[in-house]
Every structure is written in structure tokens, then in C-alpha cells.
């Protein structure tokens, strides 16, 4: 029997700013999903939130991009957005870019991570959900989980994992994807995914048998809408154990609060802080960017769980480090590298400022007697 796990999320409005989902909107979404479960559209579901993002975790047997499942999610978001509007919540309906549903949710605003697989006798999965960052934020941990033996002991020790993994990388600017094999193409892979705003790891497969181990939501709202309409707070599914990374090897990748783009106004680098569900609220400077990890088992299409994986003193020091990094990088104020490079910023005031000042720039006639090599890609060191 094939099971599909669909994690679909959207920011449909939140309480007290871009801060936290309101329980009444969850209740509205719950009505729709409960009905879909009664009507056998989905087998099971769990609804949660991270910051201002409403998260629908659903299982079914209809495969990826299924019209009925996506329409269910759309209706749940629509109903939740109605409640958000009635309550006067902030940015009600923000991520719902279209008025009507057609076919599936791609390009309509919500983030989607779906995976169809043959259920193993025991099927542990981890669902990661982040707020105030973007899909490329999972590049670094995915590399560590599936390609770095200093993180994942099983790459060396477990015979099923020893051959390595395949990474499917999407170039979101060109709309192209490529598969790269690890360990042999690790350096090529890193050369790409070290630019996470453009090259995003979308799927990972076990090389030995092509078993899919992971999927990431890769919608980039700013590219979809042609203008920025919100950060694409991403979700990721990782299957665990028995020839795949152990649960603890997966979580080990989040022991460094590495810097991700997003945070305040989607325009700043900040540390990704793993938190428990109870702390999944954006506060300081609208963040810091937060990550929740929920562990489930899936049995005959039913979700067993969850367990709140970062609700654990073993991650206290990571959070403390994240706060220290936040203190440090905040001191840069409006300066890069805290502020993002202009083309990645959510707010596009820079062109307006340049336009306003353009007549006040005076040509420096003497400046380029010799063309500086820094602009010509030629080395000045002969
Ligand atoms: C970032 C985010 C927030 C908002 C900020 C300003 O993704 O959601 O940091 O950008 O709170 O929001 P507006 O412009 O809606 O007042
Ligand atoms: Mg938001
Ligand atoms: Mg958000």
C-alpha cells in the first residue's frame, strides 16, 4: 500500500502582528479536515502552527498534487482566513494569492511538501516547520544529515547507507533541477547549495534503492507573485531509521544555530533557533527564525504521535547560542551582512532611494583611468 504524506502550510493571518496563529483559525481548518477524513478524502491529519504559519499535516492514498487533497487544504485555509478576517487578525489571507482553486495548489501561495512511499513495517518520520526564513534554509542540515559522516555515523557504519544519497537540487531562478550523488559529487553539490537563495535541495533519495528519504517545500512566493508577498517559511519531511539516518542523526544537524535569511521584514540574516511547539512564536525582532520538529510514526496511513522533538534540555545550549548570535548580529543594525543583499530583501525601498537621489550623483570623471580589475573579473595579481 502506498501512503502519501502531504504537509501544506500558509500564513492566513495571525495575532498581534506576524507573530502566532490564533486558535480559532486552527479550529476553522480543523472542521474542513475532519469532514475530509469522514469522507475518506484523507486518512488522517494533524494541524499545528509555527509562528504565523498554519500547518496542515495530512495522510492519504491519492498521491502527490491530488486535486481533492489540495482543494481540502485550500478550503481549510480559506475558512481559517475568514475567521482571521472576522477577528481582525493581522495580514488575514496573506498567502492565498488566488480567489479560486483550480487543479492543485502550486503557485497559489501555500507551501507544499509531499511524498508518496511504500510504508515500511515501522515508518518514523520527522516534520520540520520553520517561520521567518525560506526553503534554502534546509540545505545545510540536509547536507549534514545525508552526506556528512561527522554528523551521521550511519554513513560510515550502516551498510545500507554506506553507498550514499542522491540530492535533487532545484534552481529556482531558471526552473531547472539536477541530481547530484554523494559522496562522489559532494563538492559540486556544495558549490551549488551554498547559494541557498537560488539552489534548493528539494528531494533526497537513498542511492542503494532510490528510496525517497526527504522532501522540502520549494515555493518562493516572491518569484511566484513577481513581487514579494511574504517569506516562504518552509517545511520539510525526513524519513528516519532502518537504513536511513537515525532520529538523533537527523536532529544532530540542528545543533548549530546557523544563519538563515528572513527574520525582520524578510530582510535579515539571523540564527535558526530550534524550539518546542510552545515557543513557536516570533517575538524578538520578529524572530529569531524558529524551527519546530515533530516526530510521528505512520501506520496504515494513520499518524501516530506527535512527539515535540526540540522540547528538550539537550537543545537549551543551542537556543542560548542562538540568542548570543542574535545579540551580536543585531548590533549591525541596517548594515550587511545582517541586512540581506538588495536583491533578496523583502522590502524594495532601495531602488526608490536610488531613484530619488539619482540626479544628485555626480560623475567622477577621473576615477577610471585604469579600469579596476575588481569589476572585470581579471586578477590583479599577475
Ligand atoms: C517577515 C515578517 C515580518 C514583517 C514585519 C512588517 O517575514 O513577516 O517581519 O515583515 O512585521 O510587517 P508589515 O509590513 O505587515 O507591517
Ligand atoms: Mg508571515
Ligand atoms: Mg511565517
Short mmCIF file of N, CA and C and ligand atoms in Angstrom, two decimals, residues 11 14 16-19 52-53 90-91 94 131-133 228-233 262-268 282 285-287 346-347, ligand 1:
data_model
loop_
_atom_site.label_atom_id
_atom_site.label_comp_id
_atom_site.label_asym_id
_atom_site.label_seq_id
_atom_site.Cartn_x
_atom_site.Cartn_y
_atom_site.Cartn_z
N UNK A 11 0.31 31.19 5.58
CA UNK A 11 0.08 32.27 6.55
C UNK A 11 -1.25 32.89 6.17
N UNK A 14 -2.49 36.37 11.52
CA UNK A 14 -2.04 35.97 12.85
C UNK A 14 -2.29 37.06 13.88
N UNK A 16 -1.60 39.75 16.84
CA UNK A 16 -0.65 40.75 17.36
C UNK A 16 0.53 40.99 16.44
N UNK A 17 0.30 40.93 15.13
CA UNK A 17 1.40 41.09 14.17
C UNK A 17 1.71 39.76 13.52
N UNK A 18 2.87 39.67 12.88
CA UNK A 18 3.26 38.42 12.21
C UNK A 18 3.84 37.46 13.25
N UNK A 19 3.02 37.10 14.24
CA UNK A 19 3.54 36.54 15.48
C UNK A 19 3.12 35.09 15.70
N UNK A 52 3.47 32.50 12.51
CA UNK A 52 2.23 32.92 11.84
C UNK A 52 1.81 31.96 10.73
N UNK A 53 2.37 30.76 10.72
CA UNK A 53 2.04 29.80 9.65
C UNK A 53 1.19 28.65 10.16
N UNK A 90 -4.00 40.05 11.99
CA UNK A 90 -3.11 40.80 11.10
C UNK A 90 -2.80 40.00 9.82
N UNK A 91 -2.78 40.68 8.70
CA UNK A 91 -2.46 40.10 7.39
C UNK A 91 -3.34 38.90 7.06
N UNK A 94 -3.11 36.46 3.87
CA UNK A 94 -1.86 36.89 3.22
C UNK A 94 -1.34 35.97 2.10
N UNK A 131 9.61 29.22 10.67
CA UNK A 131 8.98 30.52 10.42
C UNK A 131 10.07 31.59 10.31
N UNK A 132 9.84 32.56 9.42
CA UNK A 132 10.73 33.71 9.19
C UNK A 132 12.03 33.29 8.49
N UNK A 133 11.92 32.37 7.56
CA UNK A 133 13.05 32.06 6.69
C UNK A 133 12.53 31.48 5.38
N UNK A 228 7.44 40.65 -3.85
CA UNK A 228 7.50 39.99 -2.56
C UNK A 228 6.15 40.04 -1.86
N UNK A 229 5.67 38.87 -1.43
CA UNK A 229 4.41 38.88 -0.67
C UNK A 229 4.55 38.11 0.64
N UNK A 230 5.76 37.90 1.09
CA UNK A 230 5.96 37.19 2.36
C UNK A 230 7.07 36.18 2.20
N UNK A 231 7.80 35.92 3.27
CA UNK A 231 8.85 34.88 3.19
C UNK A 231 8.17 33.53 3.05
N UNK A 232 8.91 32.59 2.47
CA UNK A 232 8.30 31.31 2.12
C UNK A 232 8.60 30.29 3.19
N UNK A 233 8.26 30.64 4.41
CA UNK A 233 8.56 29.80 5.57
C UNK A 233 8.38 28.32 5.25
N UNK A 262 15.86 35.95 6.33
CA UNK A 262 14.45 36.06 6.71
C UNK A 262 14.28 37.08 7.80
N UNK A 263 13.87 36.58 8.96
CA UNK A 263 13.74 37.39 10.20
C UNK A 263 12.96 38.67 9.91
N UNK A 264 13.38 39.78 10.54
CA UNK A 264 12.59 41.01 10.42
C UNK A 264 12.43 41.44 8.96
N UNK A 265 11.17 41.63 8.57
CA UNK A 265 10.83 42.12 7.24
C UNK A 265 11.43 41.27 6.13
N UNK A 266 11.69 39.98 6.45
CA UNK A 266 12.24 39.07 5.45
C UNK A 266 13.54 39.58 4.87
N UNK A 267 14.27 40.37 5.61
CA UNK A 267 15.40 41.09 5.02
C UNK A 267 16.69 41.01 5.83
N UNK A 268 16.75 40.06 6.77
CA UNK A 268 17.93 39.99 7.63
C UNK A 268 18.38 38.55 7.85
N UNK A 282 7.05 34.07 16.89
CA UNK A 282 8.07 35.06 16.55
C UNK A 282 7.94 36.24 17.49
N UNK A 285 12.55 41.04 17.38
CA UNK A 285 12.83 41.48 16.01
C UNK A 285 12.08 40.57 15.01
N UNK A 286 10.86 40.22 15.41
CA UNK A 286 10.02 39.28 14.63
C UNK A 286 10.69 37.92 14.47
N UNK A 287 11.37 37.45 15.44
CA UNK A 287 12.03 36.15 15.34
C UNK A 287 12.57 35.75 16.68
N UNK A 346 13.00 41.71 1.28
CA UNK A 346 11.55 41.69 1.11
C UNK A 346 11.03 43.07 0.72
N UNK A 347 11.59 44.08 1.33
CA UNK A 347 11.12 45.44 1.06
C UNK A 347 12.04 46.07 0.02
C1 LIG B 1 8.79 38.74 7.90
C2 LIG B 1 7.57 39.15 8.60
C3 LIG B 1 7.61 40.36 9.46
C4 LIG B 1 7.06 41.57 8.73
C5 LIG B 1 7.11 42.84 9.59
C6 LIG B 1 6.47 44.04 8.92
O1 LIG B 1 8.56 37.66 7.08
O2 LIG B 1 6.54 38.55 8.46
O3 LIG B 1 8.89 40.60 9.98
O4 LIG B 1 7.77 41.79 7.53
O5 LIG B 1 6.44 42.60 10.81
O6 LIG B 1 5.20 43.70 8.53
P1 LIG B 1 4.15 44.75 7.89
O7 LIG B 1 4.82 45.39 6.73
O8 LIG B 1 3.00 43.87 7.54
O9 LIG B 1 3.83 45.72 8.99
#
